[in-house]
Amino acid sequence: MKTSLQTNLHSNTSNLRTDLHLQVSALGICIKGEENIAWSEAKKALNIELNTKGLANSSISHVSIEVIHPAFLLLPNAYNDPLYRVALLEKALGELCMDGNELHEQVCALVDSTLLYLIPSVWKDELIGLFPLAKIDYEHVLGNEIQKSKLYIHPRIQVYLQENHAYVTYFQHGKLQLINVFPYEHELALAYYLHSIRDAFDIPWNQESIRLQGPDSVNQKLIEDLVRLNIPLA
């Protein structure tokens, strides 16, 4: 996970602009690539972090949030009509999917689509309370993965592991073939899912085939179990 705190000084040095980059999920807020801080502890922990840099919450002018949440739908732009997209989202995620959530969208120009995703309202309320004077922008981890995919030369399954969910994107011959989230309870279910992707798309199976990211990707026991189940990991 990549999280950073940046300060940008303009020509007028008295005008200090501070940008903050965070990840948020059901586990809480991630600061500096460390363990997630629970939502209930976020205010205190962020105050400590900012104070060590001589800053205050009121000095933060812009916050970039990367959202990790399983409620999303990648919609081709040809179907991204305001009259129908909520209906399509409800068909994909369930009629009550909007309850307690707010709809956001992220342009994915590389695949001529828009990623629709939901953010729990309580998360947004908490973030607004933490940074009352800041402009807050949101992006989804999968939308960001799509944007980075143009850098990959060889076919590769990108897997972001967190909270027993595998967020997956796969490009083949320069085209997006798969974007999905798979909840799993144990390594056998995750291995079966990855093997299913391999079989469906006839992917060459080697150590370049899969890239694991996210907090659960450093779970050594999980990695060893996946290797034992013939998942090629470096």
GROMACS .gro file of C-alpha atoms in nm:
model
  234
    1MET     CA    1   0.000   0.000   0.000
    2LYS     CA    2   0.127   0.341  -0.091
    3THR     CA    3   0.050   0.631   0.133
    4SER     CA    4   0.237   0.957   0.149
    5LEU     CA    5   0.225   1.300   0.299
    6GLN     CA    6   0.340   1.580   0.071
    7THR     CA    7   0.382   1.954   0.123
    8ASN     CA    8   0.396   2.181  -0.181
    9LEU     CA    9   0.535   2.532  -0.136
   10HIS     CA   10   0.416   2.786  -0.391
   11SER     CA   11   0.605   3.103  -0.491
   12ASN     CA   12   0.453   3.276  -0.190
   13THR     CA   13   0.604   3.074   0.093
   14SER     CA   14   0.339   3.192   0.333
   15ASN     CA   15   0.084   2.997   0.130
   16LEU     CA   16   0.136   2.637   0.243
   17ARG     CA   17  -0.055   2.364   0.062
   18THR     CA   18  -0.053   2.015   0.206
   19ASP     CA   19  -0.170   1.701   0.024
   20LEU     CA   20  -0.248   1.379   0.205
   21HIS     CA   21  -0.283   1.037   0.041
   22LEU     CA   22  -0.467   0.759   0.225
   23GLN     CA   23  -0.636   0.425   0.174
   24VAL     CA   24  -0.967   0.342   0.341
   25SER     CA   25  -1.149   0.014   0.386
   26ALA     CA   26  -1.374  -0.160   0.634
   27LEU     CA   27  -1.063  -0.207   0.849
   28GLY     CA   28  -1.010   0.168   0.874
   29ILE     CA   29  -0.749   0.411   0.741
   30CYS     CA   30  -0.402   0.320   0.619
   31ILE     CA   31  -0.118   0.562   0.688
   32LYS     CA   32   0.230   0.532   0.539
   33GLY     CA   33   0.188   0.173   0.430
   34GLU     CA   34   0.157   0.056   0.790
   35GLU     CA   35  -0.120  -0.143   0.954
   36ASN     CA   36  -0.471  -0.012   0.914
   37ILE     CA   37  -0.591   0.215   1.192
   38ALA     CA   38  -0.942   0.134   1.305
   39TRP     CA   39  -1.201   0.400   1.233
   40SER     CA   40  -1.260   0.441   1.605
   41GLU     CA   41  -0.894   0.535   1.654
   42ALA     CA   42  -0.842   0.737   1.335
   43LYS     CA   43  -0.880   1.086   1.481
   44LYS     CA   44  -0.623   1.036   1.755
   45ALA     CA   45  -0.374   0.853   1.530
   46LEU     CA   46  -0.396   1.112   1.251
   47ASN     CA   47  -0.350   1.397   1.496
   48ILE     CA   48  -0.034   1.230   1.629
   49GLU     CA   49   0.097   1.173   1.275
   50LEU     CA   50   0.036   1.531   1.167
   51ASN     CA   51   0.171   1.679   1.489
   52THR     CA   52   0.503   1.502   1.433
   53LYS     CA   53   0.529   1.702   1.110
   54GLY     CA   54   0.428   2.028   1.271
   55LEU     CA   55   0.092   2.025   1.095
   56ALA     CA   56  -0.271   2.033   1.197
   57ASN     CA   57  -0.580   1.888   1.032
   58SER     CA   58  -0.685   2.239   0.937
   59SER     CA   59  -0.368   2.278   0.729
   60ILE     CA   60  -0.460   1.987   0.500
   61SER     CA   61  -0.600   2.136   0.180
   62HIS     CA   62  -0.640   1.821  -0.029
   63VAL     CA   63  -0.692   1.454   0.058
   64SER     CA   64  -0.671   1.176  -0.202
   65ILE     CA   65  -0.853   0.864  -0.092
   66GLU     CA   66  -0.808   0.519  -0.247
   67VAL     CA   67  -1.117   0.314  -0.163
   68ILE     CA   68  -1.105  -0.061  -0.107
   69HIS     CA   69  -1.464  -0.184  -0.114
   70PRO     CA   70  -1.628  -0.479  -0.294
   71ALA     CA   71  -1.937  -0.294  -0.421
   72PHE     CA   72  -1.855  -0.181  -0.776
   73LEU     CA   73  -1.951  -0.220  -1.141
   74LEU     CA   74  -1.740  -0.143  -1.448
   75LEU     CA   75  -1.982   0.003  -1.700
   76PRO     CA   76  -1.887   0.052  -2.068
   77ASN     CA   77  -1.938   0.415  -2.160
   78ALA     CA   78  -2.186   0.315  -2.428
   79TYR     CA   79  -2.421   0.210  -2.144
   80ASN     CA   80  -2.331   0.482  -1.895
   81ASP     CA   81  -2.656   0.671  -1.917
   82PRO     CA   82  -2.767   0.856  -1.599
   83LEU     CA   83  -3.117   0.722  -1.654
   84TYR     CA   84  -3.008   0.359  -1.633
   85ARG     CA   85  -2.680   0.325  -1.446
   86VAL     CA   86  -2.833   0.307  -1.098
   87ALA     CA   87  -3.071   0.038  -1.224
   88LEU     CA   88  -2.776  -0.154  -1.370
   89LEU     CA   89  -2.586  -0.116  -1.044
   90GLU     CA   90  -2.883  -0.246  -0.845
   91LYS     CA   91  -2.921  -0.539  -1.084
   92ALA     CA   92  -2.554  -0.628  -1.036
   93LEU     CA   93  -2.527  -0.566  -0.660
   94GLY     CA   94  -2.884  -0.601  -0.534
   95GLU     CA   95  -3.183  -0.371  -0.501
   96LEU     CA   96  -3.077  -0.244  -0.159
   97CYS     CA   97  -2.714  -0.180  -0.249
   98MET     CA   98  -2.756   0.198  -0.225
   99ASP     CA   99  -2.884   0.189   0.132
  100GLY     CA  100  -2.628   0.355   0.355
  101ASN     CA  101  -2.389   0.409   0.065
  102GLU     CA  102  -2.301   0.687  -0.176
  103LEU     CA  103  -2.232   0.638  -0.544
  104HIS     CA  104  -1.902   0.752  -0.694
  105GLU     CA  105  -1.754   0.707  -1.037
  106GLN     CA  106  -1.406   0.688  -1.183
  107VAL     CA  107  -1.330   0.734  -1.550
  108CYS     CA  108  -1.130   0.444  -1.695
  109ALA     CA  109  -1.038   0.583  -2.034
  110LEU     CA  110  -0.800   0.298  -2.108
  111VAL     CA  111  -1.098   0.060  -2.138
  112ASP     CA  112  -1.357   0.319  -2.249
  113SER     CA  113  -1.559   0.257  -1.934
  114THR     CA  114  -1.660   0.411  -1.604
  115LEU     CA  115  -1.613   0.238  -1.272
  116LEU     CA  116  -1.919   0.288  -1.052
  117TYR     CA  117  -1.849   0.214  -0.687
  118LEU     CA  118  -2.016   0.262  -0.352
  119ILE     CA  119  -1.867   0.421  -0.042
  120PRO     CA  120  -2.037   0.374   0.296
  121SER     CA  121  -2.177   0.707   0.407
  122VAL     CA  122  -2.029   0.660   0.754
  123TRP     CA  123  -1.679   0.651   0.601
  124LYS     CA  124  -1.739   0.978   0.421
  125ASP     CA  125  -1.885   1.142   0.729
  126GLU     CA  126  -1.579   1.035   0.929
  127LEU     CA  127  -1.337   1.168   0.667
  128ILE     CA  128  -1.518   1.501   0.644
  129GLY     CA  129  -1.497   1.530   1.020
  130LEU     CA  130  -1.125   1.453   1.014
  131PHE     CA  131  -1.048   1.704   0.736
  132PRO     CA  132  -1.321   1.971   0.751
  133LEU     CA  133  -1.133   2.226   0.538
  134ALA     CA  134  -0.989   1.991   0.276
  135LYS     CA  135  -1.102   1.899  -0.071
  136ILE     CA  136  -1.144   1.520  -0.069
  137ASP     CA  137  -1.115   1.316  -0.388
  138TYR     CA  138  -1.194   0.946  -0.414
  139GLU     CA  139  -1.063   0.670  -0.639
  140HIS     CA  140  -1.112   0.294  -0.627
  141VAL     CA  141  -0.823   0.050  -0.603
  142LEU     CA  142  -0.944  -0.133  -0.917
  143GLY     CA  143  -0.981   0.187  -1.116
  144ASN     CA  144  -0.620   0.267  -1.030
  145GLU     CA  145  -0.511  -0.085  -1.125
  146ILE     CA  146  -0.671  -0.044  -1.467
  147GLN     CA  147  -0.481   0.278  -1.523
  148LYS     CA  148  -0.151   0.111  -1.429
  149SER     CA  149  -0.213  -0.194  -1.649
  150LYS     CA  150  -0.077  -0.025  -1.962
  151LEU     CA  151   0.266  -0.059  -1.804
  152TYR     CA  152   0.249  -0.439  -1.805
  153ILE     CA  153   0.406  -0.610  -2.106
  154HIS     CA  154   0.320  -0.974  -2.036
  155PRO     CA  155  -0.024  -1.117  -1.945
  156ARG     CA  156  -0.063  -1.093  -1.571
  157ILE     CA  157  -0.341  -1.149  -1.323
  158GLN     CA  158  -0.338  -0.856  -1.080
  159VAL     CA  159  -0.473  -0.962  -0.740
  160TYR     CA  160  -0.522  -0.725  -0.447
  161LEU     CA  161  -0.584  -0.920  -0.126
  162GLN     CA  162  -0.757  -0.767   0.174
  163GLU     CA  163  -1.019  -0.877   0.426
  164ASN     CA  164  -1.057  -1.220   0.259
  165HIS     CA  165  -1.145  -1.057  -0.072
  166ALA     CA  166  -0.944  -1.089  -0.393
  167TYR     CA  167  -0.982  -0.785  -0.621
  168VAL     CA  168  -0.880  -0.906  -0.966
  169THR     CA  169  -0.803  -0.749  -1.304
  170TYR     CA  170  -0.667  -0.931  -1.607
  171PHE     CA  171  -0.562  -0.792  -1.944
  172GLN     CA  172  -0.494  -1.009  -2.248
  173HIS     CA  173  -0.363  -0.878  -2.580
  174GLY     CA  174  -0.408  -0.525  -2.452
  175LYS     CA  175  -0.776  -0.573  -2.369
  176LEU     CA  176  -0.940  -0.600  -2.030
  177GLN     CA  177  -1.076  -0.953  -1.996
  178LEU     CA  178  -1.173  -0.965  -1.631
  179ILE     CA  179  -1.248  -0.734  -1.340
  180ASN     CA  180  -1.400  -0.895  -1.037
  181VAL     CA  181  -1.395  -0.936  -0.662
  182PHE     CA  182  -1.393  -1.284  -0.511
  183PRO     CA  183  -1.464  -1.343  -0.141
  184TYR     CA  184  -1.277  -1.644  -0.007
  185GLU     CA  185  -1.264  -1.817   0.330
  186HIS     CA  186  -0.941  -2.012   0.287
  187GLU     CA  187  -0.647  -2.065   0.054
  188LEU     CA  188  -0.810  -2.358  -0.126
  189ALA     CA  189  -1.098  -2.140  -0.248
  190LEU     CA  190  -0.858  -1.867  -0.362
  191ALA     CA  191  -0.635  -2.118  -0.544
  192TYR     CA  192  -0.936  -2.273  -0.716
  193TYR     CA  193  -1.049  -1.929  -0.834
  194LEU     CA  194  -0.706  -1.842  -0.973
  195HIS     CA  195  -0.679  -2.177  -1.152
  196SER     CA  196  -1.023  -2.114  -1.301
  197ILE     CA  197  -0.902  -1.783  -1.447
  198ARG     CA  198  -0.596  -1.958  -1.590
  199ASP     CA  199  -0.811  -2.225  -1.757
  200ALA     CA  200  -1.070  -1.979  -1.886
  201PHE     CA  201  -0.814  -1.758  -2.061
  202ASP     CA  202  -0.544  -2.017  -2.135
  203ILE     CA  203  -0.282  -1.816  -1.947
  204PRO     CA  204   0.082  -1.931  -1.953
  205TRP     CA  205   0.144  -2.047  -1.596
  206ASN     CA  206   0.472  -1.917  -1.457
  207GLN     CA  207   0.598  -1.681  -1.189
  208GLU     CA  208   0.510  -1.382  -1.409
  209SER     CA  209   0.145  -1.487  -1.434
  210ILE     CA  210   0.023  -1.349  -1.103
  211ARG     CA  211   0.104  -1.039  -0.902
  212LEU     CA  212  -0.024  -1.023  -0.547
  213GLN     CA  213  -0.071  -0.691  -0.368
  214GLY     CA  214  -0.247  -0.566  -0.059
  215PRO     CA  215  -0.201  -0.634   0.313
  216ASP     CA  216  -0.280  -1.006   0.289
  217SER     CA  217  -0.018  -1.057   0.017
  218VAL     CA  218   0.253  -1.061   0.286
  219ASN     CA  219   0.082  -1.342   0.478
  220GLN     CA  220   0.362  -1.599   0.455
  221LYS     CA  221   0.141  -1.893   0.543
  222LEU     CA  222  -0.109  -1.796   0.273
  223ILE     CA  223   0.172  -1.766   0.017
  224GLU     CA  224   0.314  -2.106   0.112
  225ASP     CA  225  -0.029  -2.265   0.089
  226LEU     CA  226  -0.093  -2.114  -0.254
  227VAL     CA  227   0.245  -2.237  -0.381
  228ARG     CA  228   0.161  -2.582  -0.248
  229LEU     CA  229  -0.163  -2.564  -0.449
  230ASN     CA  230   0.032  -2.494  -0.771
  231ILE     CA  231  -0.010  -2.117  -0.780
  232PRO     CA  232   0.319  -1.987  -0.926
  233LEU     CA  233   0.444  -1.711  -0.698
  234ALA     CA  234   0.798  -1.577  -0.678
   0.00000   0.00000   0.00000
